[in-house]
PDB file of N, CA and C in Angstrom:
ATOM      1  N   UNK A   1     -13.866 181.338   1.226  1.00 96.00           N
ATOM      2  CA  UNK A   1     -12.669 182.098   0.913  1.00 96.00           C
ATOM      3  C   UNK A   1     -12.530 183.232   1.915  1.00 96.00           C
ATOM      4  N   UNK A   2     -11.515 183.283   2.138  1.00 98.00           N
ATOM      5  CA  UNK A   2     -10.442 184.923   3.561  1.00 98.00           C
ATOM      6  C   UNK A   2     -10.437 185.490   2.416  1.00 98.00           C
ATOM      7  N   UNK A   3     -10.781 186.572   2.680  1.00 97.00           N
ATOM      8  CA  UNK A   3     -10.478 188.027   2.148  1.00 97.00           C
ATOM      9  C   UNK A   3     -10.059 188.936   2.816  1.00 97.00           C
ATOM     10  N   UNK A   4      -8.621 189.531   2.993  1.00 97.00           N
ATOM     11  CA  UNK A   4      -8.425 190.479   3.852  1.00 97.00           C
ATOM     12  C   UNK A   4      -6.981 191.185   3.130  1.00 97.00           C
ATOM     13  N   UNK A   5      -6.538 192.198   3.580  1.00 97.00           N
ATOM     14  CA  UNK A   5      -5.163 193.220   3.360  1.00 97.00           C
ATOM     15  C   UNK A   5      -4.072 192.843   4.572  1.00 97.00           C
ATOM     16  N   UNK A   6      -3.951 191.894   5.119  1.00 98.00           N
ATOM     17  CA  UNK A   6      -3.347 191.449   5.960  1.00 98.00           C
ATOM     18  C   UNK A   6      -2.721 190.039   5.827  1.00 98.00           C
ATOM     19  N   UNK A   7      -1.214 190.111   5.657  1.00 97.00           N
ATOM     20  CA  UNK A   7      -0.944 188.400   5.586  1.00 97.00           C
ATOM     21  C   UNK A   7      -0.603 188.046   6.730  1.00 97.00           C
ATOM     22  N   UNK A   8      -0.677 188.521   7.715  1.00 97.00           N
ATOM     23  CA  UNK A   8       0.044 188.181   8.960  1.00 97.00           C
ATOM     24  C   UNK A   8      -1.322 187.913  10.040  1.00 97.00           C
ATOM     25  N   UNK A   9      -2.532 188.378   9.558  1.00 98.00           N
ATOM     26  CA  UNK A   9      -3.980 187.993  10.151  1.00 98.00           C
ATOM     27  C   UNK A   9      -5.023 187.187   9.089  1.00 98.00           C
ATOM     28  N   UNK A  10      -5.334 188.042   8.441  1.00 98.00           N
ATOM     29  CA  UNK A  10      -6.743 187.677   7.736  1.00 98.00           C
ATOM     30  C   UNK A  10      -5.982 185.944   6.945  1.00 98.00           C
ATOM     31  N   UNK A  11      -4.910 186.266   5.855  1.00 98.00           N
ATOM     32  CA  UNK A  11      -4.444 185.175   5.039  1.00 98.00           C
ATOM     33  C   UNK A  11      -4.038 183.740   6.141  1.00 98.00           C
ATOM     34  N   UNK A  12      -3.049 184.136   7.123  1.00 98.00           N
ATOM     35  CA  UNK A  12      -3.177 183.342   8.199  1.00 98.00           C
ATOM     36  C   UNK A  12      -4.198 182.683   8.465  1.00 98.00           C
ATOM     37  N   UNK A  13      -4.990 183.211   8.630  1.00 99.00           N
ATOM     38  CA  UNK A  13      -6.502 183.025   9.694  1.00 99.00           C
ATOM     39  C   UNK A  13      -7.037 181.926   8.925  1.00 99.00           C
ATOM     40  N   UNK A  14      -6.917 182.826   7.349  1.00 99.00           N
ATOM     41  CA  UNK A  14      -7.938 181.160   6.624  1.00 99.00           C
ATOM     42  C   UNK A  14      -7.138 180.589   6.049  1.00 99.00           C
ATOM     43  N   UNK A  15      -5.839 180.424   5.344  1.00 98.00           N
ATOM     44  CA  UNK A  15      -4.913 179.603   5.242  1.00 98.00           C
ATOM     45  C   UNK A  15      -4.594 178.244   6.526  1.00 98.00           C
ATOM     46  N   UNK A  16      -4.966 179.068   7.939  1.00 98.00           N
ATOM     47  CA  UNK A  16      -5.266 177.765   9.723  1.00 98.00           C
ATOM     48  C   UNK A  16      -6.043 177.187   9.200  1.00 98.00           C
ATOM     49  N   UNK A  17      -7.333 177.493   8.919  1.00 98.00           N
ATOM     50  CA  UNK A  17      -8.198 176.984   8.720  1.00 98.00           C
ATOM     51  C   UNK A  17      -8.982 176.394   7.382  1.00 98.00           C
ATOM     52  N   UNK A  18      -8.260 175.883   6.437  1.00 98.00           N
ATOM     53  CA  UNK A  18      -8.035 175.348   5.689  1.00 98.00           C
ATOM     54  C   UNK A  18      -9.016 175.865   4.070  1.00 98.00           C
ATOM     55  N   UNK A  19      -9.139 177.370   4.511  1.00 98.00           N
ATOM     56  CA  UNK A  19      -9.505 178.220   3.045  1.00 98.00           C
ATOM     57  C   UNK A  19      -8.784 178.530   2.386  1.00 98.00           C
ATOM     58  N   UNK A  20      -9.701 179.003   0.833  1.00 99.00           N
ATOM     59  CA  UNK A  20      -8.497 179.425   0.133  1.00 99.00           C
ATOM     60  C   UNK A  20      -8.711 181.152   0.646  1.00 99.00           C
ATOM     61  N   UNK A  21      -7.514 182.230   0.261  1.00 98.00           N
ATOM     62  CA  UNK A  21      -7.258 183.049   0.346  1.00 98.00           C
ATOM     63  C   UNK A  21      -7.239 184.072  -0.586  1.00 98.00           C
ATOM     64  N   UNK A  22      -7.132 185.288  -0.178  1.00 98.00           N
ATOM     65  CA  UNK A  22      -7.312 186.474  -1.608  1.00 98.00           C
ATOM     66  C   UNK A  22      -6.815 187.357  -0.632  1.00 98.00           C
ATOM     67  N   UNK A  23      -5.498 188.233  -1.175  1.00 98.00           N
ATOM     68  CA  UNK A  23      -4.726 189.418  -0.435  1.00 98.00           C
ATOM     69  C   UNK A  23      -5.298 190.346  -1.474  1.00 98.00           C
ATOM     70  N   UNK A  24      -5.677 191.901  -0.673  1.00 97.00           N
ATOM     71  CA  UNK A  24      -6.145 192.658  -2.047  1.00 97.00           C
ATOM     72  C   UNK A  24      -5.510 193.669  -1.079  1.00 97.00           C
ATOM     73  N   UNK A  25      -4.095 194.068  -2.450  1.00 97.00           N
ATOM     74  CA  UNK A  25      -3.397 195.045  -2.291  1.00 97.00           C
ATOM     75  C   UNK A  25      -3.608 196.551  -1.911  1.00 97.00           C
ATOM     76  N   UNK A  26      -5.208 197.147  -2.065  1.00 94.00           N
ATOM     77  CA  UNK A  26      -5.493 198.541  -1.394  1.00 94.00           C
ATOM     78  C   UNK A  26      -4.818 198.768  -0.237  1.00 94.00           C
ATOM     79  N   UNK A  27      -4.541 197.970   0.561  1.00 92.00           N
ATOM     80  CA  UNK A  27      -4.534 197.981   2.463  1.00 92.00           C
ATOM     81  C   UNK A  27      -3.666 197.875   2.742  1.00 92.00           C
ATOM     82  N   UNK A  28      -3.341 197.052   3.977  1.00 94.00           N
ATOM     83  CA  UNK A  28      -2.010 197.238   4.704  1.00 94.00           C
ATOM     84  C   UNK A  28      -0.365 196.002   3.654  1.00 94.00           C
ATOM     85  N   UNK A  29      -0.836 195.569   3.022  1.00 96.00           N
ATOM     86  CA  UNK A  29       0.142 194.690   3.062  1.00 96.00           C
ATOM     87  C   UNK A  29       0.316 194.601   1.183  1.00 96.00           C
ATOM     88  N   UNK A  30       1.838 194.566   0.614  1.00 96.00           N
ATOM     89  CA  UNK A  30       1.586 194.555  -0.779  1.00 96.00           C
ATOM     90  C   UNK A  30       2.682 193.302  -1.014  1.00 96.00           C
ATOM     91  N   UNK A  31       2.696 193.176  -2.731  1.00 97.00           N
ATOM     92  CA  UNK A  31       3.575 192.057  -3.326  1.00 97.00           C
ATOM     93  C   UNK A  31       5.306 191.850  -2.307  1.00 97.00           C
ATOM     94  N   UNK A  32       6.228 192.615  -1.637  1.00 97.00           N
ATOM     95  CA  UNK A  32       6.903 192.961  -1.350  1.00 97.00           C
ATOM     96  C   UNK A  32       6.558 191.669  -0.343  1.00 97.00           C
ATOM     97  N   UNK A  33       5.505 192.252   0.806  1.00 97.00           N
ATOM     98  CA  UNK A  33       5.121 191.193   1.875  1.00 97.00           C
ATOM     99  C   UNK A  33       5.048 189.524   1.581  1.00 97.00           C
ATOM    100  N   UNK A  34       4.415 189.539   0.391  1.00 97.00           N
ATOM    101  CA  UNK A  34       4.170 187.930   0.167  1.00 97.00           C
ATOM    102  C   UNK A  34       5.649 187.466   0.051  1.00 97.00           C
ATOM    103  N   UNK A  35       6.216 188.359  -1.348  1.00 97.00           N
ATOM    104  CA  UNK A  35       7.499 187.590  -1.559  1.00 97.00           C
ATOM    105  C   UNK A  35       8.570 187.316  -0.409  1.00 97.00           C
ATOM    106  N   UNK A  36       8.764 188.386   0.850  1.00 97.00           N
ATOM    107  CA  UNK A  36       9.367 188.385   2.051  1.00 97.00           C
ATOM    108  C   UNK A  36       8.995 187.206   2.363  1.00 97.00           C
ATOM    109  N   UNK A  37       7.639 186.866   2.958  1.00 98.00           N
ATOM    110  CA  UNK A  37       7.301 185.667   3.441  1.00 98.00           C
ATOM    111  C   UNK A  37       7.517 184.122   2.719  1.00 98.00           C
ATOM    112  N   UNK A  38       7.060 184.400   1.611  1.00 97.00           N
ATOM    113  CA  UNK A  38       7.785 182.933   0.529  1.00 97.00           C
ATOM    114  C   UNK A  38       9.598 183.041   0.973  1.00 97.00           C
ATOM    115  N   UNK A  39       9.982 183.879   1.189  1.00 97.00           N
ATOM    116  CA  UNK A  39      11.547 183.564   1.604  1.00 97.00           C
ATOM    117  C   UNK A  39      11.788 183.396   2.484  1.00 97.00           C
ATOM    118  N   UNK A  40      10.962 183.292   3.754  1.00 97.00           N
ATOM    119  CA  UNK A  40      11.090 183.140   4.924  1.00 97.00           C
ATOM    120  C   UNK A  40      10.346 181.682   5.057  1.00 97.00           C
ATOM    121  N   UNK A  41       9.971 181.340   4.447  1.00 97.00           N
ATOM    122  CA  UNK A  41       9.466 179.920   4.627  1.00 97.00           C
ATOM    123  C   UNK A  41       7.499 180.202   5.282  1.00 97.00           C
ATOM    124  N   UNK A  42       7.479 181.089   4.935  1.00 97.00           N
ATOM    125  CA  UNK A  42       5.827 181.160   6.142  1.00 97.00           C
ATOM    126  C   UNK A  42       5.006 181.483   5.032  1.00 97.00           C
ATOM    127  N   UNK A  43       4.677 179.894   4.500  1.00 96.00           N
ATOM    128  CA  UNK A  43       3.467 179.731   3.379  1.00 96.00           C
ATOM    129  C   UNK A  43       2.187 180.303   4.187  1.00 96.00           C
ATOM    130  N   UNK A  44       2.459 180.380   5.562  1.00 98.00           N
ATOM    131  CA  UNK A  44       0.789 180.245   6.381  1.00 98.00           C
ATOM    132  C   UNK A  44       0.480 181.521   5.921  1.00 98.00           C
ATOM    133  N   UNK A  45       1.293 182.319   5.598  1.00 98.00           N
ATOM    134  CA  UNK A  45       1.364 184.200   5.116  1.00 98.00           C
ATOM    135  C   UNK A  45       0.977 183.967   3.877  1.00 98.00           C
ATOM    136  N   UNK A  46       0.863 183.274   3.010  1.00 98.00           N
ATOM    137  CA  UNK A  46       0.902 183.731   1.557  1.00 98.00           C
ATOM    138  C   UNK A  46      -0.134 183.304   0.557  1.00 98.00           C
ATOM    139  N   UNK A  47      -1.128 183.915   0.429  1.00 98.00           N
ATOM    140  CA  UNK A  47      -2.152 183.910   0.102  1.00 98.00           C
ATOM    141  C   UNK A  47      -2.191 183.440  -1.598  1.00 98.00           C
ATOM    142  N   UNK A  48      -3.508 182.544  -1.730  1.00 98.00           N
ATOM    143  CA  UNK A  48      -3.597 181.698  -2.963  1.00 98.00           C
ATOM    144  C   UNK A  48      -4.259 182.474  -4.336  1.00 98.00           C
ATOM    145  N   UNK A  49      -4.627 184.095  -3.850  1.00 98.00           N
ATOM    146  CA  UNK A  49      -4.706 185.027  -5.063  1.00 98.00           C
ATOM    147  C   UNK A  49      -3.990 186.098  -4.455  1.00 98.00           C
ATOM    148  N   UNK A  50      -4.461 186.823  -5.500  1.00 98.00           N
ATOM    149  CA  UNK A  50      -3.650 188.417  -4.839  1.00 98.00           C
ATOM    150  C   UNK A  50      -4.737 189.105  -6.186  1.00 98.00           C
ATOM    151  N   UNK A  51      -5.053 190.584  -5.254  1.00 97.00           N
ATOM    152  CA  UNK A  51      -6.098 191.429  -6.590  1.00 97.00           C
ATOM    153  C   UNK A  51      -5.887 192.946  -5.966  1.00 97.00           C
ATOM    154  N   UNK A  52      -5.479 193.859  -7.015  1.00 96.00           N
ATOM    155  CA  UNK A  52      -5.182 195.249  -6.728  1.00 96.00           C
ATOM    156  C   UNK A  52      -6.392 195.777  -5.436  1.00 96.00           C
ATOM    157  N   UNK A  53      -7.466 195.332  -5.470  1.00 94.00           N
ATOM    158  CA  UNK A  53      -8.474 195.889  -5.015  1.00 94.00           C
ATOM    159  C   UNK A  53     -10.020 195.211  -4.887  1.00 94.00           C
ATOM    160  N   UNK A  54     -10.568 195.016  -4.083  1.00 91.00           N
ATOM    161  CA  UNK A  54     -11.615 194.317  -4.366  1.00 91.00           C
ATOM    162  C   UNK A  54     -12.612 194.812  -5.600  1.00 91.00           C
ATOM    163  N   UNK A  55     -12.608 195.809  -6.281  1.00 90.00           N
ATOM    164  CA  UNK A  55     -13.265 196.593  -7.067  1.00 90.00           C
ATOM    165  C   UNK A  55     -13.057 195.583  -8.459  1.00 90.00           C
ATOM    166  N   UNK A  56     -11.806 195.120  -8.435  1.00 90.00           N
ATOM    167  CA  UNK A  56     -11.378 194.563  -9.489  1.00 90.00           C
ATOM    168  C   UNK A  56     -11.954 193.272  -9.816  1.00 90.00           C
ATOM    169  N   UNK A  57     -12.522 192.921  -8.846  1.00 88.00           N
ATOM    170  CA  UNK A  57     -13.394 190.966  -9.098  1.00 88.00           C
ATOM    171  C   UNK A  57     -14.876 191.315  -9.717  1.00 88.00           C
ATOM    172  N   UNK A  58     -15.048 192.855  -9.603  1.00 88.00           N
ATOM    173  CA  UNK A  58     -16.457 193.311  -9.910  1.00 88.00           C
ATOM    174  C   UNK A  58     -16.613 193.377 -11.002  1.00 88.00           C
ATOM    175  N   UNK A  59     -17.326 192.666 -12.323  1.00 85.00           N
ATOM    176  CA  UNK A  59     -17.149 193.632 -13.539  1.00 85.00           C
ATOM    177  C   UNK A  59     -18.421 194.987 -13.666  1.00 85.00           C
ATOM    178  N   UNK A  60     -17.370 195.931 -14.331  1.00 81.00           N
ATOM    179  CA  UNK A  60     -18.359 197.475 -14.371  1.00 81.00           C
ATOM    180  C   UNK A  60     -19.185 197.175 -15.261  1.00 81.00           C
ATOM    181  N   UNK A  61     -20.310 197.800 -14.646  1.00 76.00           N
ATOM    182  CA  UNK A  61     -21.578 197.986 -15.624  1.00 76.00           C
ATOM    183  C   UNK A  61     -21.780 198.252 -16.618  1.00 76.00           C
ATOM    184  N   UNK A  62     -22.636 198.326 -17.719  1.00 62.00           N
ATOM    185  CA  UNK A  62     -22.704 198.357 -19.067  1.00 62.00           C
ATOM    186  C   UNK A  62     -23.263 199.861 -19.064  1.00 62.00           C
TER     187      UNK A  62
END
């Protein structure tokens, strides 16, 4: 799996190369970007999760 804040690099990158993807909204790129790109036709942009933050796949400690 690509993990990156970038749909125009990181999601690209492993979407080429036939991973799945995870956009995590902290960084450069948010929901706004994906949906732009789903309307523009450039699935290669649009990543197969999306997560506020990588913090969020973590569960907190007890």
């Amino acid at each position: 799996m690509m993990i990156g804040d970038r749909t125009n690099t990181d999601v690209k990158f492993g979407r080429d190369h036939g991973m799945k993807t995870l956009l995590v909204l902290s960084g450069c790129h948010q929901i706004e970007d994906i949906i732009e790109n789903q309307m523009n036709e450039r699935d290669d942009m649009v990543p197969d999760y999306v997560a506020p933050c990588l913090g969020a796949l973590v569960p907190e400690r007890m």
